[in-house]
mmCIF file of C-alpha atoms in Angstrom:
data_model
loop_
_atom_site.group_PDB
_atom_site.id
_atom_site.type_symbol
_atom_site.label_atom_id
_atom_site.label_comp_id
_atom_site.label_asym_id
_atom_site.label_seq_id
_atom_site.Cartn_x
_atom_site.Cartn_y
_atom_site.Cartn_z
ATOM 1 C CA MET A 189 -16.936 -10.583 -13.656
ATOM 2 C CA LYS A 190 -18.318 -7.513 -11.927
ATOM 3 C CA ARG A 191 -20.294 -8.032 -8.718
ATOM 4 C CA VAL A 192 -21.477 -5.774 -5.923
ATOM 5 C CA VAL A 193 -19.674 -7.083 -2.821
ATOM 6 C CA THR A 194 -18.301 -6.055 0.547
ATOM 7 C CA GLY A 195 -14.634 -5.512 1.231
ATOM 8 C CA ASN A 196 -14.626 -8.676 3.327
ATOM 9 C CA TYR A 197 -15.986 -10.700 0.407
ATOM 10 C CA ALA A 198 -13.442 -9.122 -1.935
ATOM 11 C CA ALA A 199 -10.608 -10.201 0.389
ATOM 12 C CA ALA A 200 -11.948 -13.751 0.716
ATOM 13 C CA PHE A 201 -12.525 -14.084 -3.039
ATOM 14 C CA ALA A 202 -8.980 -12.917 -3.789
ATOM 15 C CA ALA A 203 -7.603 -15.475 -1.323
ATOM 16 C CA MET A 204 -9.501 -18.159 -3.218
ATOM 17 C CA ARG A 205 -8.112 -16.910 -6.531
ATOM 18 C CA ALA A 206 -4.612 -16.945 -5.013
ATOM 19 C CA ARG A 207 -5.083 -20.693 -4.458
ATOM 20 C CA VAL A 208 -4.243 -20.398 -0.769
ATOM 21 C CA ASN A 209 -3.347 -23.799 0.721
ATOM 22 C CA VAL A 210 -4.032 -23.167 4.424
ATOM 23 C CA VAL A 211 -6.440 -20.739 6.120
ATOM 24 C CA ALA A 212 -6.413 -20.270 9.904
ATOM 25 C CA ALA A 213 -9.785 -18.926 11.033
ATOM 26 C CA PHE A 214 -10.904 -17.142 14.185
ATOM 27 C CA PRO A 215 -13.788 -14.642 14.382
ATOM 28 C CA ILE A 216 -13.576 -11.019 15.434
ATOM 29 C CA THR A 217 -15.807 -8.137 14.373
ATOM 30 C CA PRO A 218 -15.566 -6.691 11.755
ATOM 31 C CA GLN A 219 -13.266 -9.262 10.124
ATOM 32 C CA THR A 220 -15.337 -12.396 10.770
ATOM 33 C CA PHE A 221 -16.982 -12.518 7.360
ATOM 34 C CA ILE A 222 -13.637 -12.880 5.567
ATOM 35 C CA VAL A 223 -13.010 -16.323 7.034
ATOM 36 C CA GLU A 224 -16.739 -17.142 6.985
ATOM 37 C CA HIS A 225 -16.865 -16.519 3.234
ATOM 38 C CA ILE A 226 -13.822 -18.766 2.803
ATOM 39 C CA SER A 227 -15.560 -21.497 4.823
ATOM 40 C CA GLU A 228 -18.493 -21.207 2.398
ATOM 41 C CA PHE A 229 -16.162 -21.474 -0.606
ATOM 42 C CA VAL A 230 -14.627 -24.620 0.906
ATOM 43 C CA ASN A 231 -18.039 -26.077 1.755
ATOM 44 C CA ASP A 232 -19.309 -25.388 -1.769
ATOM 45 C CA GLY A 233 -16.313 -27.165 -3.263
ATOM 46 C CA ILE A 234 -14.993 -24.150 -5.165
ATOM 47 C CA MET A 235 -11.915 -23.632 -2.946
ATOM 48 C CA ASP A 236 -9.428 -26.362 -2.124
ATOM 49 C CA CYS A 237 -7.588 -25.535 1.087
ATOM 50 C CA GLU A 238 -7.012 -26.740 4.623
ATOM 51 C CA PHE A 239 -9.436 -24.681 6.754
ATOM 52 C CA VAL A 240 -8.194 -24.680 10.358
ATOM 53 C CA ARG A 241 -10.476 -23.449 13.130
ATOM 54 C CA VAL A 242 -8.384 -22.266 16.057
ATOM 55 C CA GLU A 243 -9.078 -21.087 19.603
ATOM 56 C CA SER A 244 -7.625 -17.566 19.428
ATOM 57 C CA GLU A 245 -5.904 -15.060 17.175
ATOM 58 C CA HIS A 246 -2.584 -15.986 18.783
ATOM 59 C CA SER A 247 -3.253 -19.556 17.631
ATOM 60 C CA ALA A 248 -4.352 -18.336 14.198
ATOM 61 C CA MET A 249 -1.013 -16.673 13.558
ATOM 62 C CA SER A 250 0.862 -19.634 15.079
ATOM 63 C CA ALA A 251 -0.939 -22.042 12.749
ATOM 64 C CA THR A 252 -0.329 -19.755 9.775
ATOM 65 C CA VAL A 253 3.388 -19.544 10.589
ATOM 66 C CA SER A 254 3.607 -23.331 10.869
ATOM 67 C CA ALA A 255 1.800 -23.821 7.553
ATOM 68 C CA SER A 256 3.992 -21.296 5.767
ATOM 69 C CA ALA A 257 7.093 -22.936 7.220
ATOM 70 C CA THR A 258 6.198 -26.165 5.403
ATOM 71 C CA GLY A 259 6.048 -24.286 2.083
ATOM 72 C CA ALA A 260 2.269 -23.773 1.971
ATOM 73 C CA ARG A 261 0.683 -20.523 0.782
ATOM 74 C CA ALA A 262 -0.918 -19.410 4.052
ATOM 75 C CA PHE A 263 -3.643 -16.886 4.909
ATOM 76 C CA THR A 264 -5.485 -15.524 7.903
ATOM 77 C CA ALA A 265 -7.335 -12.319 8.772
ATOM 78 C CA THR A 266 -7.981 -10.311 11.928
ATOM 79 C CA ALA A 267 -8.818 -6.938 13.461
ATOM 80 C CA SER A 268 -8.214 -4.790 16.518
ATOM 81 C CA GLN A 269 -7.666 -6.758 19.749
ATOM 82 C CA GLY A 270 -7.143 -9.851 17.604
ATOM 83 C CA LEU A 271 -4.107 -8.244 15.981
ATOM 84 C CA ALA A 272 -2.853 -7.200 19.410
ATOM 85 C CA LEU A 273 -3.130 -10.809 20.622
ATOM 86 C CA MET A 274 -1.044 -11.897 17.601
ATOM 87 C CA HIS A 275 1.701 -9.397 18.432
ATOM 88 C CA GLU A 276 4.228 -11.956 19.734
ATOM 89 C CA ILE A 277 3.907 -14.228 16.698
ATOM 90 C CA LEU A 278 4.036 -11.389 14.155
ATOM 91 C CA PHE A 279 7.763 -11.097 14.876
ATOM 92 C CA THR A 280 8.159 -14.844 14.407
ATOM 93 C CA ALA A 281 6.590 -14.626 10.944
ATOM 94 C CA SER A 282 8.869 -11.831 9.769
ATOM 95 C CA GLY A 283 11.988 -13.193 11.485
ATOM 96 C CA MET A 284 11.480 -16.541 9.745
ATOM 97 C CA ARG A 285 10.930 -14.658 6.445
ATOM 98 C CA LEU A 286 7.526 -16.235 5.796
ATOM 99 C CA PRO A 287 5.423 -14.644 3.000
ATOM 100 C CA ILE A 288 2.081 -14.786 4.832
ATOM 101 C CA VAL A 289 -0.721 -12.465 3.688
ATOM 102 C CA MET A 290 -3.225 -11.156 6.255
ATOM 103 C CA PRO A 291 -6.036 -8.642 5.679
ATOM 104 C CA VAL A 292 -6.517 -6.513 8.794
ATOM 105 C CA VAL A 293 -9.877 -4.767 9.162
ATOM 106 C CA ASN A 294 -8.736 -1.721 11.105
ATOM 107 C CA ARG A 295 -10.874 -1.162 14.203
ATOM 108 C CA THR A 296 -10.373 0.764 17.406
ATOM 109 C CA ILE A 297 -8.704 -0.928 20.363
ATOM 110 C CA ALA A 298 -10.499 -0.457 23.683
ATOM 111 C CA ALA A 299 -10.909 1.402 25.953
ATOM 112 C CA PRO A 300 -13.483 2.713 25.327
ATOM 113 C CA ILE A 301 -14.899 -0.230 23.375
ATOM 114 C CA GLY A 302 -15.572 0.563 19.723
ATOM 115 C CA ILE A 303 -16.010 -1.484 16.578
ATOM 116 C CA TRP A 304 -15.577 1.265 13.999
ATOM 117 C CA ALA A 305 -12.620 2.348 11.887
ATOM 118 C CA GLU A 306 -9.462 3.465 13.639
ATOM 119 C CA MET A 307 -5.884 2.548 12.821
ATOM 120 C CA ASN A 308 -4.575 2.320 16.376
ATOM 121 C CA ASP A 309 -4.603 -1.472 16.030
ATOM 122 C CA VAL A 310 -1.993 -1.588 13.261
ATOM 123 C CA MET A 311 0.142 1.405 14.237
ATOM 124 C CA PRO A 312 1.911 -0.484 17.077
ATOM 125 C CA GLU A 313 2.994 -3.083 14.502
ATOM 126 C CA ARG A 314 4.953 -0.703 12.269
ATOM 127 C CA ASP A 315 8.272 -2.194 13.401
ATOM 128 C CA SER A 316 7.192 -5.844 13.422
ATOM 129 C CA GLY A 317 8.892 -6.562 10.081
ATOM 130 C CA TRP A 318 5.603 -6.809 8.157
ATOM 131 C CA ILE A 319 4.885 -4.946 4.942
ATOM 132 C CA LEU A 320 1.915 -2.649 5.634
ATOM 133 C CA ALA A 321 -0.419 -1.696 2.768
ATOM 134 C CA PHE A 322 -3.552 0.472 3.108
ATOM 135 C CA VAL A 323 -6.419 0.471 0.606
ATOM 136 C CA GLU A 324 -9.028 2.988 -0.468
ATOM 137 C CA ASP A 325 -11.938 0.888 -1.748
ATOM 138 C CA ASN A 326 -13.191 -2.669 -2.184
ATOM 139 C CA GLN A 327 -11.631 -3.048 -5.621
ATOM 140 C CA GLU A 328 -8.251 -2.273 -4.115
ATOM 141 C CA VAL A 329 -8.902 -4.794 -1.315
ATOM 142 C CA HIS A 330 -9.379 -7.526 -3.922
ATOM 143 C CA ASP A 331 -6.439 -6.465 -6.066
ATOM 144 C CA MET A 332 -3.994 -6.000 -3.196
ATOM 145 C CA VAL A 333 -4.550 -9.449 -1.685
ATOM 146 C CA LEU A 334 -3.460 -10.923 -5.019
ATOM 147 C CA GLN A 335 -0.586 -8.489 -5.379
ATOM 148 C CA ALA A 336 0.453 -9.086 -1.764
ATOM 149 C CA TYR A 337 1.367 -12.713 -2.414
ATOM 150 C CA LYS A 338 3.428 -11.776 -5.455
ATOM 151 C CA ILE A 339 5.273 -9.112 -3.431
ATOM 152 C CA ALA A 340 5.761 -11.203 -0.296
ATOM 153 C CA GLU A 341 6.901 -14.339 -2.134
ATOM 154 C CA ASP A 342 9.488 -12.532 -4.256
ATOM 155 C CA ARG A 343 12.915 -13.891 -3.287
ATOM 156 C CA ARG A 344 14.214 -10.343 -2.901
ATOM 157 C CA VAL A 345 11.585 -9.783 -0.193
ATOM 158 C CA LEU A 346 10.231 -12.888 1.618
ATOM 159 C CA LEU A 347 8.366 -10.908 4.252
ATOM 160 C CA PRO A 348 4.770 -11.191 5.496
ATOM 161 C CA MET A 349 2.265 -8.530 4.453
ATOM 162 C CA MET A 350 -0.869 -6.958 5.930
ATOM 163 C CA VAL A 351 -3.559 -5.488 3.679
ATOM 164 C CA ASN A 352 -5.345 -2.901 5.845
ATOM 165 C CA LEU A 353 -8.964 -1.901 5.189
ATOM 166 C CA ASP A 354 -11.203 0.416 7.191
ATOM 167 C CA ALA A 355 -13.784 -1.264 9.418
ATOM 168 C CA PHE A 356 -17.369 -1.146 8.111
ATOM 169 C CA ILE A 357 -16.618 1.645 5.618
ATOM 170 C CA LEU A 358 -15.114 -1.096 3.451
ATOM 171 C CA SER A 359 -15.577 -4.393 5.302
ATOM 172 C CA HIS A 360 -19.401 -4.228 5.392
ATOM 173 C CA THR A 361 -20.228 -1.733 2.637
ATOM 174 C CA VAL A 362 -20.925 -3.000 -0.874
ATOM 175 C CA GLU A 363 -19.350 -1.620 -4.047
ATOM 176 C CA PRO A 364 -19.023 -2.886 -7.624
ATOM 177 C CA VAL A 365 -15.827 -4.952 -7.861
ATOM 178 C CA ASP A 366 -14.229 -6.638 -10.874
ATOM 179 C CA LEU A 367 -13.535 -10.144 -9.595
ATOM 180 C CA ILE A 368 -10.658 -11.745 -11.488
ATOM 181 C CA ASP A 369 -11.307 -15.175 -12.998
ATOM 182 C CA GLN A 370 -9.081 -18.089 -12.057
ATOM 183 C CA GLU A 371 -7.249 -18.358 -15.359
ATOM 184 C CA ASP A 372 -6.151 -14.715 -15.238
ATOM 185 C CA ALA A 373 -5.251 -14.980 -11.551
ATOM 186 C CA ASP A 374 -3.054 -18.001 -12.305
ATOM 187 C CA ARG A 375 -1.248 -16.098 -15.068
ATOM 188 C CA PHE A 376 -0.533 -13.225 -12.694
ATOM 189 C CA LEU A 377 0.271 -15.305 -9.600
ATOM 190 C CA PRO A 378 2.015 -18.625 -10.297
ATOM 191 C CA PRO A 379 2.165 -21.422 -7.676
ATOM 192 C CA TYR A 380 4.307 -20.674 -4.650
ATOM 193 C CA ARG A 381 7.665 -22.417 -4.853
ATOM 194 C CA PRO A 382 9.477 -21.698 -1.570
ATOM 195 C CA GLU A 383 13.232 -21.406 -1.559
ATOM 196 C CA HIS A 384 13.274 -23.243 1.762
ATOM 197 C CA ALA A 385 10.541 -25.598 2.959
ATOM 198 C CA TYR A 386 11.668 -25.433 6.560
ATOM 199 C CA LEU A 387 9.671 -28.279 8.064
ATOM 200 C CA ASP A 388 10.882 -30.950 5.668
ATOM 201 C CA PRO A 389 11.928 -34.281 7.264
ATOM 202 C CA GLU A 390 14.178 -34.973 4.286
ATOM 203 C CA ARG A 391 16.101 -31.730 4.862
ATOM 204 C CA PRO A 392 16.097 -31.031 8.609
ATOM 205 C CA MET A 393 17.137 -27.576 9.754
ATOM 206 C CA GLY A 394 16.858 -25.388 12.830
ATOM 207 C CA VAL A 395 14.318 -22.552 12.692
ATOM 208 C CA GLY A 396 13.952 -19.695 15.144
ATOM 209 C CA ILE A 397 16.588 -21.215 17.416
ATOM 210 C CA PHE A 398 18.362 -19.569 20.352
ATOM 211 C CA THR A 399 20.698 -17.002 18.801
ATOM 212 C CA PRO A 400 23.516 -14.785 20.147
ATOM 213 C CA PRO A 401 23.332 -10.998 19.681
ATOM 214 C CA GLU A 402 25.769 -10.744 16.755
ATOM 215 C CA TYR A 403 23.603 -13.076 14.662
ATOM 216 C CA ILE A 404 20.359 -11.376 15.701
ATOM 217 C CA GLN A 405 21.875 -8.093 14.538
ATOM 218 C CA GLU A 406 22.617 -9.707 11.155
ATOM 219 C CA GLU A 407 19.057 -11.038 10.912
ATOM 220 C CA ARG A 408 17.635 -7.596 11.660
ATOM 221 C CA TYR A 409 19.847 -6.122 8.965
ATOM 222 C CA GLN A 410 18.682 -8.706 6.421
ATOM 223 C CA THR A 411 15.046 -7.987 7.294
ATOM 224 C CA HIS A 412 15.693 -4.277 6.798
ATOM 225 C CA GLU A 413 17.384 -4.982 3.473
ATOM 226 C CA ALA A 414 14.380 -7.044 2.368
ATOM 227 C CA MET A 415 12.047 -4.188 3.309
ATOM 228 C CA VAL A 416 14.135 -1.789 1.205
ATOM 229 C CA ASN A 417 14.036 -4.277 -1.691
ATOM 230 C CA ALA A 418 10.259 -4.389 -1.358
ATOM 231 C CA LYS A 419 10.007 -0.786 -2.624
ATOM 232 C CA LYS A 420 11.191 -1.868 -6.051
ATOM 233 C CA VAL A 421 9.180 -5.087 -6.045
ATOM 234 C CA ILE A 422 5.959 -3.259 -5.092
ATOM 235 C CA LYS A 423 6.343 -0.993 -8.127
ATOM 236 C CA GLU A 424 7.161 -3.905 -10.444
ATOM 237 C CA VAL A 425 4.123 -5.879 -9.270
ATOM 238 C CA ASN A 426 1.902 -2.804 -9.551
ATOM 239 C CA ASP A 427 3.029 -2.206 -13.129
ATOM 240 C CA GLU A 428 2.538 -5.843 -14.118
ATOM 241 C CA PHE A 429 -0.940 -5.848 -12.587
ATOM 242 C CA ALA A 430 -1.818 -2.589 -14.357
ATOM 243 C CA GLU A 431 -0.702 -3.993 -17.695
ATOM 244 C CA MET A 432 -2.771 -7.167 -17.223
ATOM 245 C CA PHE A 433 -5.913 -5.738 -15.644
ATOM 246 C CA GLY A 434 -5.898 -2.010 -16.398
ATOM 247 C CA ARG A 435 -5.869 -0.839 -12.766
ATOM 248 C CA ASP A 436 -2.789 1.182 -11.784
ATOM 249 C CA TYR A 437 -2.349 2.131 -8.117
ATOM 250 C CA GLY A 438 1.006 3.823 -8.528
ATOM 251 C CA GLY A 439 3.060 1.599 -6.238
ATOM 252 C CA LEU A 440 4.065 3.041 -2.868
ATOM 253 C CA VAL A 441 2.001 6.211 -3.402
ATOM 254 C CA GLU A 442 -0.662 7.367 -5.822
ATOM 255 C CA GLU A 443 -0.793 10.999 -6.943
ATOM 256 C CA TYR A 444 -3.899 12.894 -8.027
ATOM 257 C CA ARG A 445 -3.761 16.314 -9.749
ATOM 258 C CA MET A 446 -0.268 16.961 -8.414
ATOM 259 C CA ASP A 447 1.438 18.265 -11.584
ATOM 260 C CA ASP A 448 1.137 21.951 -10.650
ATOM 261 C CA ALA A 449 -0.112 21.636 -7.079
ATOM 262 C CA GLU A 450 0.990 24.157 -4.480
ATOM 263 C CA VAL A 451 -0.735 22.299 -1.638
ATOM 264 C CA ALA A 452 -1.102 18.536 -1.217
ATOM 265 C CA LEU A 453 -3.564 16.592 0.886
ATOM 266 C CA LEU A 454 -1.829 13.531 2.340
ATOM 267 C CA THR A 455 -4.183 10.593 2.950
ATOM 268 C CA LEU A 456 -4.232 6.983 4.129
ATOM 269 C CA GLY A 457 -7.139 4.587 3.579
ATOM 270 C CA THR A 458 -10.745 5.453 2.735
ATOM 271 C CA VAL A 459 -10.471 9.162 3.524
ATOM 272 C CA THR A 460 -8.756 9.327 0.122
ATOM 273 C CA SER A 461 -12.082 9.038 -1.711
ATOM 274 C CA THR A 462 -13.455 12.084 0.123
ATOM 275 C CA ALA A 463 -10.205 13.961 -0.449
ATOM 276 C CA ARG A 464 -10.459 13.419 -4.222
ATOM 277 C CA GLU A 465 -13.797 15.221 -4.237
ATOM 278 C CA ILE A 466 -12.362 18.050 -2.131
ATOM 279 C CA VAL A 467 -9.444 18.408 -4.553
ATOM 280 C CA ASP A 468 -11.828 18.628 -7.517
ATOM 281 C CA LYS A 469 -13.979 21.193 -5.707
ATOM 282 C CA MET A 470 -11.001 23.365 -4.794
ATOM 283 C CA ARG A 471 -9.600 23.096 -8.325
ATOM 284 C CA ASP A 472 -12.940 24.422 -9.600
ATOM 285 C CA GLU A 473 -12.395 27.373 -7.260
ATOM 286 C CA GLY A 474 -8.983 28.006 -8.836
ATOM 287 C CA LYS A 475 -6.907 26.637 -5.957
ATOM 288 C CA LYS A 476 -3.921 24.507 -6.902
ATOM 289 C CA VAL A 477 -4.551 21.579 -4.596
ATOM 290 C CA GLY A 478 -3.485 17.972 -5.203
ATOM 291 C CA LEU A 479 -3.610 14.643 -3.423
ATOM 292 C CA VAL A 480 -0.938 12.151 -2.371
ATOM 293 C CA LYS A 481 -2.406 8.809 -1.339
ATOM 294 C CA VAL A 482 0.065 6.934 0.853
ATOM 295 C CA ARG A 483 -0.440 3.223 0.142
ATOM 296 C CA PHE A 484 2.399 1.749 2.219
ATOM 297 C CA LEU A 485 3.668 2.677 5.670
ATOM 298 C CA ARG A 486 6.199 -0.169 5.539
ATOM 299 C CA PRO A 487 8.294 0.164 3.510
ATOM 300 C CA TYR A 488 7.866 3.903 3.979
ATOM 301 C CA PRO A 489 7.957 5.751 0.624
#
């Protein structure tokens, strides 16, 4: 069904369609409405999940890690200083190879205080072991949350993933979005069946234990290998999604009018929409200009 919704609603709706089991919720502008919408879905009886209200973003990521470690499909969302407060636990999520999905509404980090779009919140997390996707519009917000679980949960990957959307330009602005129905979402994204349910009393195991350097080096290598594997998985998931729903984002990058281009505009996030218009205008003037939309910073194309 097509509805006119914000990017925050699109993210929350996709989490519902992904049949997320546990949501850790803490408010921060301009992300707050993502978890608020989910609380409404739960209250209205249309989403069945454990909705956990926590006391900080650090706690939100800790709760999400714990839930994922039991084999649950886990979700949270944040922005700006909230992401910074999660920093310590982000490495726990990737080091434990937990396929958590987290929309991040990119907002400036103070000082000076600002609540508008800037990516200096996520840039310090480039080496945290998380897959980092960036979206152009609200339709892509919706589609990438669904795709993110399929990418992250692939056994060749098993890494957490952030879906980054620009503050207010997407989070609070409405656009027409095709919202996938549950039956189609279930066909695309089957139930999560973890290879290891870590916190299982019947199969006790140590997780995140004290480790000597030679084993940490091996873990870092395996995380790197998983990130390299993700390049192939991202393309496979993109192609499967395109075949099912008719929306093709290209995988790691999306090209626009690049066949004979002599100059390329390189974009990340919502500036892409403006750049498309500039490319068309310059093409009309006879200039061979194209566009390369970078969709992932990790793994880097």
